[in-house]
Amino acid sequence: MKIIIMGCGRVGAQLASLLAIEGHQVTILDIEDYSFRRLPANFSGTALLSDGTDEETLKKVGIEEADAFISLTQGDNRNVMAAQIAKNIFNVPKVICRIYDPLRRELYNSLGIQAFSPTTIFAQMLKKELES
Amino acid sequence: MYIIIIGGGKVGYNLAKALIDEGHEILLTEKDAARSAAIIDELGSACVRGDGCEVTTLTAVGTSRADMLIAVTGDDEDNLVACQVAKHKFKVPRTIARINNPKNETIFKKLGIEDTISSTNVILEYIREEVPTHPLTHLLTIKDKGLEIVEIKISPDSITVGKAVKELSLPPGSILSLLIRKGSKPRVPTASTVLQAEDQIIAVTNPESEESLRIALRGA
């Protein structure tokens, strides 16, 4: 699969690395090249200094041929905007987005954007752990 | 009208003051603690500290009864999300988003936010008007009709100098509405009007025909 990941934070870098090891064609974007230090030295994918909310940039990095797009920057709104561009403008078949704010996640899920909230997932996990 | 403004920067703050003076009920949200405190000092309960992209903030300020929400922060993605949340979650009838990066204007349209104001474009147009050599200036855009009112200056080296309006190949849908010529009163150009150097033409056109109108009036 050709996968584009926006945001090379801890989660983005780890996901990119896991997918690349499995043989996927991974492109990871970040607006700061310092972020790419998180990628392993033997990373076989492509790391590009690019803004994933820019239509032209996304075309250049090959979004038209991408099978999946995942937005994982620190900003909920940036993630939402990029995910909507990928899904509604470029018709990427699989689009996933991280939204920390649970209420905003709920809204965008209902608008057809597949989104996960680490806040909800982690809180539920901790609760389960305490109850076990 | 009850109008909610997101973002208490220079634009949001001055917009809030202007709309309050016009007698509207205004609520301004600002994320930053110091900035919101300063505005609350002046405008009182018309300003609330909070993130205008968050459902909780928007619920607290009674967004479901708002007639309009205007998002004018310095970040385009925040303005997009504030408008989308207002539109889809709170059914606000009208939302307006400020756009800082002109490239985002088409993106916002494709994502369902029709009403946008690009501050960068507005400033660019004003500056262009001041640059005398610029061939075509946008004076007004009538968005819902897809029309533009533009001004075109005929330079002395234009190949159309000395030609009559009927000899020009104007794009369909473009109308020459006014001719401004030094030393005479502004008038409506007719088919037999002959163009002169330094003429100013005010025309109605649409974004698609703008380039061909410019070529028709000035040569390529």
Short mmCIF file of C-alpha atoms in Angstrom, two decimals:
data_model
loop_
_atom_site.label_atom_id
_atom_site.label_comp_id
_atom_site.label_asym_id
_atom_site.label_seq_id
_atom_site.Cartn_x
_atom_site.Cartn_y
_atom_site.Cartn_z
CA MET A 1 0.00 0.00 0.00
CA LYS A 2 1.06 3.60 -0.58
CA ILE A 3 0.55 5.40 2.72
CA ILE A 4 1.03 9.08 3.58
CA ILE A 5 1.45 10.07 7.23
CA MET A 6 1.30 13.72 8.28
CA GLY A 7 3.19 14.57 11.47
CA CYS A 8 6.42 12.89 12.53
CA GLY A 9 5.88 12.91 16.27
CA ARG A 10 6.30 9.78 18.42
CA VAL A 11 3.19 8.09 17.08
CA GLY A 12 3.75 9.12 13.47
CA ALA A 13 7.39 8.03 13.45
CA GLN A 14 6.62 4.69 15.07
CA LEU A 15 3.71 3.96 12.75
CA ALA A 16 5.78 4.92 9.69
CA SER A 17 8.58 2.63 10.81
CA LEU A 18 6.25 -0.33 11.48
CA LEU A 19 4.53 0.04 8.11
CA ALA A 20 7.81 0.41 6.23
CA ILE A 21 9.16 -2.78 7.81
CA GLU A 22 6.08 -4.59 6.55
CA GLY A 23 6.95 -3.48 3.05
CA HIS A 24 4.49 -0.63 2.55
CA GLN A 25 5.47 2.43 0.58
CA VAL A 26 5.46 5.07 3.31
CA THR A 27 5.82 8.86 2.97
CA ILE A 28 5.93 10.87 6.18
CA LEU A 29 5.51 14.66 6.27
CA ASP A 30 6.43 17.23 8.87
CA ILE A 31 6.95 20.97 8.81
CA GLU A 32 10.13 20.71 10.91
CA ASP A 33 13.05 18.57 9.82
CA TYR A 34 14.11 18.17 13.46
CA SER A 35 11.10 15.87 13.87
CA PHE A 36 12.60 13.32 11.48
CA ARG A 37 15.24 12.43 14.11
CA ARG A 38 12.56 10.12 15.53
CA LEU A 39 12.70 7.87 12.47
CA PRO A 40 15.04 4.88 12.72
CA ALA A 41 18.31 5.15 10.77
CA ASN A 42 17.28 2.28 8.50
CA PHE A 43 13.86 3.77 7.65
CA SER A 44 13.08 2.68 4.10
CA GLY A 45 10.28 5.18 3.47
CA THR A 46 10.42 8.82 2.40
CA ALA A 47 10.56 11.71 4.86
CA LEU A 48 9.55 15.07 3.39
CA LEU A 49 9.62 18.56 4.83
CA SER A 50 6.09 19.53 3.75
CA ASP A 51 2.83 21.01 4.93
CA GLY A 52 0.10 18.39 4.69
CA THR A 53 -2.69 20.97 4.64
CA ASP A 54 -1.48 22.41 1.32
CA GLU A 55 -3.25 21.07 -1.76
CA GLU A 56 -0.30 21.58 -4.12
CA THR A 57 2.16 19.98 -1.70
CA LEU A 58 -0.10 16.96 -1.29
CA LYS A 59 -0.24 16.54 -5.07
CA LYS A 60 3.54 16.65 -5.22
CA VAL A 61 3.92 13.95 -2.59
CA GLY A 62 1.60 11.72 -4.62
CA ILE A 63 -1.68 11.86 -2.72
CA GLU A 64 -3.58 11.09 -5.92
CA GLU A 65 -2.12 7.59 -5.94
CA ALA A 66 -2.20 7.07 -2.16
CA ASP A 67 -4.22 4.22 -0.64
CA ALA A 68 -4.24 5.70 2.84
CA PHE A 69 -3.69 9.04 4.59
CA ILE A 70 -3.24 9.46 8.33
CA SER A 71 -2.97 12.84 10.08
CA LEU A 72 -1.11 12.80 13.39
CA THR A 73 0.14 16.31 14.13
CA GLN A 74 -0.25 17.96 17.54
CA GLY A 75 -3.08 20.15 16.27
CA ASP A 76 -6.59 18.69 16.16
CA ASN A 77 -7.73 21.26 13.64
CA ARG A 78 -4.76 20.77 11.37
CA ASN A 79 -5.42 17.03 11.43
CA VAL A 80 -9.09 17.53 10.65
CA MET A 81 -8.37 19.91 7.79
CA ALA A 82 -5.76 17.62 6.21
CA ALA A 83 -8.02 14.57 6.59
CA GLN A 84 -10.90 16.37 4.89
CA ILE A 85 -8.65 17.47 2.02
CA ALA A 86 -7.44 13.88 1.59
CA LYS A 87 -10.92 12.41 1.74
CA ASN A 88 -13.13 15.00 0.06
CA ILE A 89 -10.78 16.55 -2.48
CA PHE A 90 -8.41 13.70 -3.37
CA ASN A 91 -10.76 10.77 -2.61
CA VAL A 92 -8.09 8.78 -0.76
CA PRO A 93 -9.77 5.42 0.00
CA LYS A 94 -8.68 5.22 3.66
CA VAL A 95 -8.32 8.36 5.77
CA ILE A 96 -7.73 8.33 9.52
CA CYS A 97 -7.21 11.30 11.77
CA ARG A 98 -6.25 11.91 15.38
CA ILE A 99 -8.44 14.32 17.36
CA TYR A 100 -7.56 14.77 21.03
CA ASP A 101 -10.83 16.53 21.85
CA PRO A 102 -13.48 13.78 22.29
CA LEU A 103 -16.42 16.03 21.36
CA ARG A 104 -14.80 17.22 18.16
CA ARG A 105 -13.94 13.63 17.32
CA GLU A 106 -17.58 12.66 17.72
CA LEU A 107 -18.69 15.45 15.39
CA TYR A 108 -16.20 14.65 12.65
CA ASN A 109 -16.97 10.93 12.90
CA SER A 110 -20.58 11.81 12.21
CA LEU A 111 -19.41 13.85 9.22
CA GLY A 112 -17.72 10.77 7.78
CA ILE A 113 -14.13 11.33 8.90
CA GLN A 114 -12.72 8.30 10.69
CA ALA A 115 -11.12 9.76 13.80
CA PHE A 116 -9.64 8.44 17.03
CA SER A 117 -9.30 10.33 20.29
CA PRO A 118 -6.26 9.23 22.34
CA THR A 119 -7.89 11.02 25.28
CA THR A 120 -10.91 8.72 25.32
CA ILE A 121 -8.96 5.57 24.47
CA PHE A 122 -6.33 6.13 27.17
CA ALA A 123 -8.86 7.14 29.84
CA GLN A 124 -10.93 4.03 29.14
CA MET A 125 -7.81 1.86 29.22
CA LEU A 126 -6.74 3.26 32.58
CA LYS A 127 -10.24 2.81 33.98
CA LYS A 128 -10.30 -0.81 32.87
CA GLU A 129 -6.87 -1.38 34.39
CA LEU A 130 -8.02 0.01 37.73
CA GLU A 131 -11.15 -2.12 37.72
CA SER A 132 -9.36 -5.38 36.94
CA MET B 1 -28.64 39.72 15.54
CA TYR B 2 -26.65 37.45 17.83
CA ILE B 3 -23.17 37.14 16.33
CA ILE B 4 -20.33 35.04 17.71
CA ILE B 5 -16.78 36.02 16.84
CA ILE B 6 -13.93 33.54 17.25
CA GLY B 7 -10.50 35.07 17.83
CA GLY B 8 -9.71 38.25 19.74
CA GLY B 9 -6.78 39.49 17.69
CA LYS B 10 -6.80 42.90 15.99
CA VAL B 11 -9.45 41.80 13.50
CA GLY B 12 -11.75 40.08 15.98
CA TYR B 13 -11.50 42.80 18.60
CA ASN B 14 -12.19 45.66 16.20
CA LEU B 15 -14.95 43.72 14.46
CA ALA B 16 -16.61 43.09 17.85
CA LYS B 17 -16.46 46.77 18.75
CA ALA B 18 -17.86 47.85 15.38
CA LEU B 19 -20.74 45.37 15.53
CA ILE B 20 -21.57 46.30 19.13
CA ASP B 21 -21.79 49.95 18.00
CA GLU B 22 -24.23 48.86 15.31
CA GLY B 23 -26.44 47.44 18.03
CA HIS B 24 -25.81 43.72 17.57
CA GLU B 25 -25.47 41.24 20.40
CA ILE B 26 -21.85 40.13 20.24
CA LEU B 27 -19.91 37.38 21.92
CA LEU B 28 -16.18 37.15 21.31
CA THR B 29 -14.15 34.08 22.30
CA GLU B 30 -10.38 34.25 22.82
CA LYS B 31 -8.12 31.37 23.88
CA ASP B 32 -5.23 33.36 25.30
CA ALA B 33 -5.58 34.24 29.00
CA ALA B 34 -3.86 37.65 28.94
CA ARG B 35 -5.47 38.75 25.70
CA SER B 36 -8.96 37.72 26.81
CA ALA B 37 -8.50 39.44 30.20
CA ALA B 38 -7.59 42.68 28.42
CA ILE B 39 -10.66 42.50 26.19
CA ILE B 40 -12.97 41.58 29.09
CA ASP B 41 -11.68 44.71 30.89
CA GLU B 42 -12.98 46.80 28.05
CA LEU B 43 -15.96 44.92 26.64
CA GLY B 44 -17.09 43.12 29.78
CA SER B 45 -19.32 40.09 29.31
CA ALA B 46 -19.15 40.40 25.52
CA CYS B 47 -15.87 38.46 25.70
CA VAL B 48 -15.34 34.96 27.06
CA ARG B 49 -12.08 33.10 27.44
CA GLY B 50 -12.21 29.82 25.57
CA ASP B 51 -11.29 27.83 22.49
CA GLY B 52 -13.92 28.63 19.88
CA CYS B 53 -13.29 25.31 18.11
CA GLU B 54 -14.40 23.39 21.17
CA VAL B 55 -17.97 22.20 21.48
CA THR B 56 -17.93 22.98 25.21
CA THR B 57 -17.03 26.64 24.68
CA LEU B 58 -19.58 27.02 21.91
CA THR B 59 -22.28 25.38 24.05
CA ALA B 60 -21.48 27.70 26.97
CA VAL B 61 -21.92 30.82 24.83
CA GLY B 62 -25.25 29.65 23.43
CA THR B 63 -24.16 29.02 19.86
CA SER B 64 -27.37 27.21 18.97
CA ARG B 65 -29.27 30.51 19.08
CA ALA B 66 -26.60 32.46 17.14
CA ASP B 67 -27.57 33.98 13.80
CA MET B 68 -24.00 34.10 12.60
CA LEU B 69 -20.51 32.92 13.54
CA ILE B 70 -17.41 34.68 12.23
CA ALA B 71 -14.04 32.97 12.71
CA VAL B 72 -11.14 35.39 12.39
CA THR B 73 -8.16 33.78 14.13
CA GLY B 74 -4.73 33.86 12.52
CA ASP B 75 -4.86 30.12 11.79
CA ASP B 76 -6.87 28.94 8.83
CA GLU B 77 -7.42 25.43 10.18
CA ASP B 78 -8.92 26.86 13.38
CA ASN B 79 -11.27 29.09 11.38
CA LEU B 80 -12.32 26.12 9.24
CA VAL B 81 -13.08 23.91 12.24
CA ALA B 82 -14.89 26.65 14.19
CA CYS B 83 -17.18 27.23 11.20
CA GLN B 84 -17.76 23.52 10.59
CA VAL B 85 -18.57 22.87 14.27
CA ALA B 86 -20.96 25.85 14.29
CA LYS B 87 -22.62 24.73 11.08
CA HIS B 88 -22.97 21.02 11.71
CA LYS B 89 -23.26 20.78 15.50
CA PHE B 90 -25.14 23.99 16.30
CA LYS B 91 -26.92 24.60 12.97
CA VAL B 92 -25.78 28.24 12.84
CA PRO B 93 -27.43 29.63 9.66
CA ARG B 94 -24.42 31.61 8.48
CA THR B 95 -20.70 31.20 9.07
CA ILE B 96 -17.87 33.33 7.74
CA ALA B 97 -14.22 32.28 7.84
CA ARG B 98 -11.18 34.48 7.56
CA ILE B 99 -8.49 33.04 5.34
CA ASN B 100 -4.87 33.99 5.87
CA ASN B 101 -3.32 31.86 3.13
CA PRO B 102 -5.08 32.72 -0.17
CA LYS B 103 -4.51 29.14 -1.37
CA ASN B 104 -7.04 27.92 1.17
CA GLU B 105 -9.95 29.80 -0.38
CA THR B 106 -10.75 27.01 -2.84
CA ILE B 107 -10.11 24.31 -0.23
CA PHE B 108 -12.63 25.91 2.14
CA LYS B 109 -15.22 26.05 -0.63
CA LYS B 110 -14.70 22.39 -1.46
CA LEU B 111 -15.10 21.57 2.24
CA GLY B 112 -18.42 23.39 2.45
CA ILE B 113 -17.43 26.77 3.91
CA GLU B 114 -18.68 29.11 1.19
CA ASP B 115 -18.32 32.47 2.90
CA THR B 116 -14.67 33.36 3.22
CA ILE B 117 -12.70 36.55 3.42
CA SER B 118 -9.07 36.38 2.47
CA SER B 119 -7.34 39.18 4.33
CA THR B 120 -4.17 38.72 2.30
CA ASN B 121 -6.07 39.03 -0.99
CA VAL B 122 -7.94 42.10 0.23
CA ILE B 123 -4.67 43.83 1.10
CA LEU B 124 -3.11 42.74 -2.21
CA GLU B 125 -5.99 44.24 -4.17
CA TYR B 126 -5.77 47.52 -2.32
CA ILE B 127 -2.06 47.74 -3.05
CA ARG B 128 -2.63 46.85 -6.70
CA GLU B 129 -5.09 49.70 -7.03
CA GLU B 130 -2.33 52.03 -5.93
CA VAL B 131 0.12 50.68 -8.49
CA PRO B 132 -0.74 52.70 -11.60
CA THR B 133 0.65 50.22 -14.13
CA HIS B 134 -1.40 47.28 -13.00
CA PRO B 135 -3.66 46.30 -15.92
CA LEU B 136 -6.65 44.88 -14.06
CA THR B 137 -7.96 45.61 -10.58
CA HIS B 138 -10.78 43.84 -8.74
CA LEU B 139 -13.17 46.37 -7.33
CA LEU B 140 -15.95 44.15 -6.07
CA THR B 141 -16.90 40.49 -6.03
CA ILE B 142 -20.53 39.41 -5.95
CA LYS B 143 -19.92 35.89 -4.72
CA ASP B 144 -23.38 34.37 -4.86
CA LYS B 145 -23.82 35.46 -8.49
CA GLY B 146 -20.26 34.59 -9.51
CA LEU B 147 -19.66 38.13 -10.78
CA GLU B 148 -16.73 40.48 -10.52
CA ILE B 149 -16.52 44.19 -11.11
CA VAL B 150 -13.08 45.10 -12.40
CA GLU B 151 -11.22 48.13 -13.60
CA ILE B 152 -8.98 47.97 -16.65
CA LYS B 153 -6.59 50.70 -17.69
CA ILE B 154 -5.80 51.16 -21.36
CA SER B 155 -2.07 51.83 -21.64
CA PRO B 156 -0.66 53.86 -24.56
CA ASP B 157 0.96 50.73 -26.03
CA SER B 158 -2.29 48.69 -26.00
CA ILE B 159 -3.13 47.43 -29.49
CA THR B 160 -6.76 48.39 -28.85
CA VAL B 161 -6.04 52.14 -28.77
CA GLY B 162 -8.02 53.70 -31.63
CA LYS B 163 -10.34 50.70 -31.95
CA ALA B 164 -14.09 50.82 -31.43
CA VAL B 165 -15.74 48.65 -28.78
CA LYS B 166 -17.56 46.64 -31.49
CA GLU B 167 -14.19 45.59 -32.98
CA LEU B 168 -13.10 43.96 -29.71
CA SER B 169 -13.68 40.26 -29.11
CA LEU B 170 -15.14 40.50 -25.64
CA PRO B 171 -15.75 37.23 -23.81
CA PRO B 172 -19.43 36.30 -23.42
CA GLY B 173 -20.93 37.50 -20.16
CA SER B 174 -18.60 40.48 -19.86
CA ILE B 175 -20.15 43.93 -20.02
CA LEU B 176 -18.29 47.22 -20.28
CA SER B 177 -20.26 49.38 -17.87
CA LEU B 178 -18.42 52.63 -17.58
CA LEU B 179 -15.75 54.62 -19.38
CA ILE B 180 -13.71 57.12 -17.41
CA ARG B 181 -11.63 59.46 -19.56
CA LYS B 182 -9.56 62.42 -18.46
CA GLY B 183 -11.29 65.71 -19.12
CA SER B 184 -14.75 64.28 -19.78
CA LYS B 185 -17.63 62.99 -17.74
CA PRO B 186 -17.82 59.26 -17.03
CA ARG B 187 -20.18 57.60 -19.51
CA VAL B 188 -21.45 54.20 -20.59
CA PRO B 189 -19.38 52.97 -23.55
CA THR B 190 -21.37 52.05 -26.69
CA ALA B 191 -20.45 49.80 -29.61
CA SER B 192 -19.03 52.78 -31.49
CA THR B 193 -16.98 54.20 -28.61
CA VAL B 194 -13.32 54.41 -29.67
CA LEU B 195 -10.76 53.57 -27.00
CA GLN B 196 -8.01 56.03 -26.15
CA ALA B 197 -4.79 55.68 -24.20
CA GLU B 198 -5.26 56.19 -20.44
CA ASP B 199 -8.96 55.29 -20.59
CA GLN B 200 -10.26 53.51 -17.53
CA ILE B 201 -12.95 50.92 -18.11
CA ILE B 202 -15.17 49.51 -15.39
CA ALA B 203 -16.51 46.13 -16.46
CA VAL B 204 -18.67 43.34 -15.10
CA THR B 205 -17.24 39.88 -15.71
CA ASN B 206 -16.83 36.47 -14.10
CA PRO B 207 -13.65 34.85 -12.75
CA GLU B 208 -13.33 32.52 -15.77
CA SER B 209 -13.50 35.32 -18.36
CA GLU B 210 -11.28 37.77 -16.50
CA GLU B 211 -8.12 36.88 -18.44
CA SER B 212 -9.80 36.98 -21.88
CA LEU B 213 -11.41 40.31 -21.01
CA ARG B 214 -8.01 41.74 -20.14
CA ILE B 215 -6.59 40.45 -23.45
CA ALA B 216 -9.58 41.79 -25.42
CA LEU B 217 -9.09 45.26 -23.98
CA ARG B 218 -5.32 45.52 -23.93
CA GLY B 219 -3.98 42.92 -26.32
CA ALA B 220 -2.00 39.87 -25.11
#
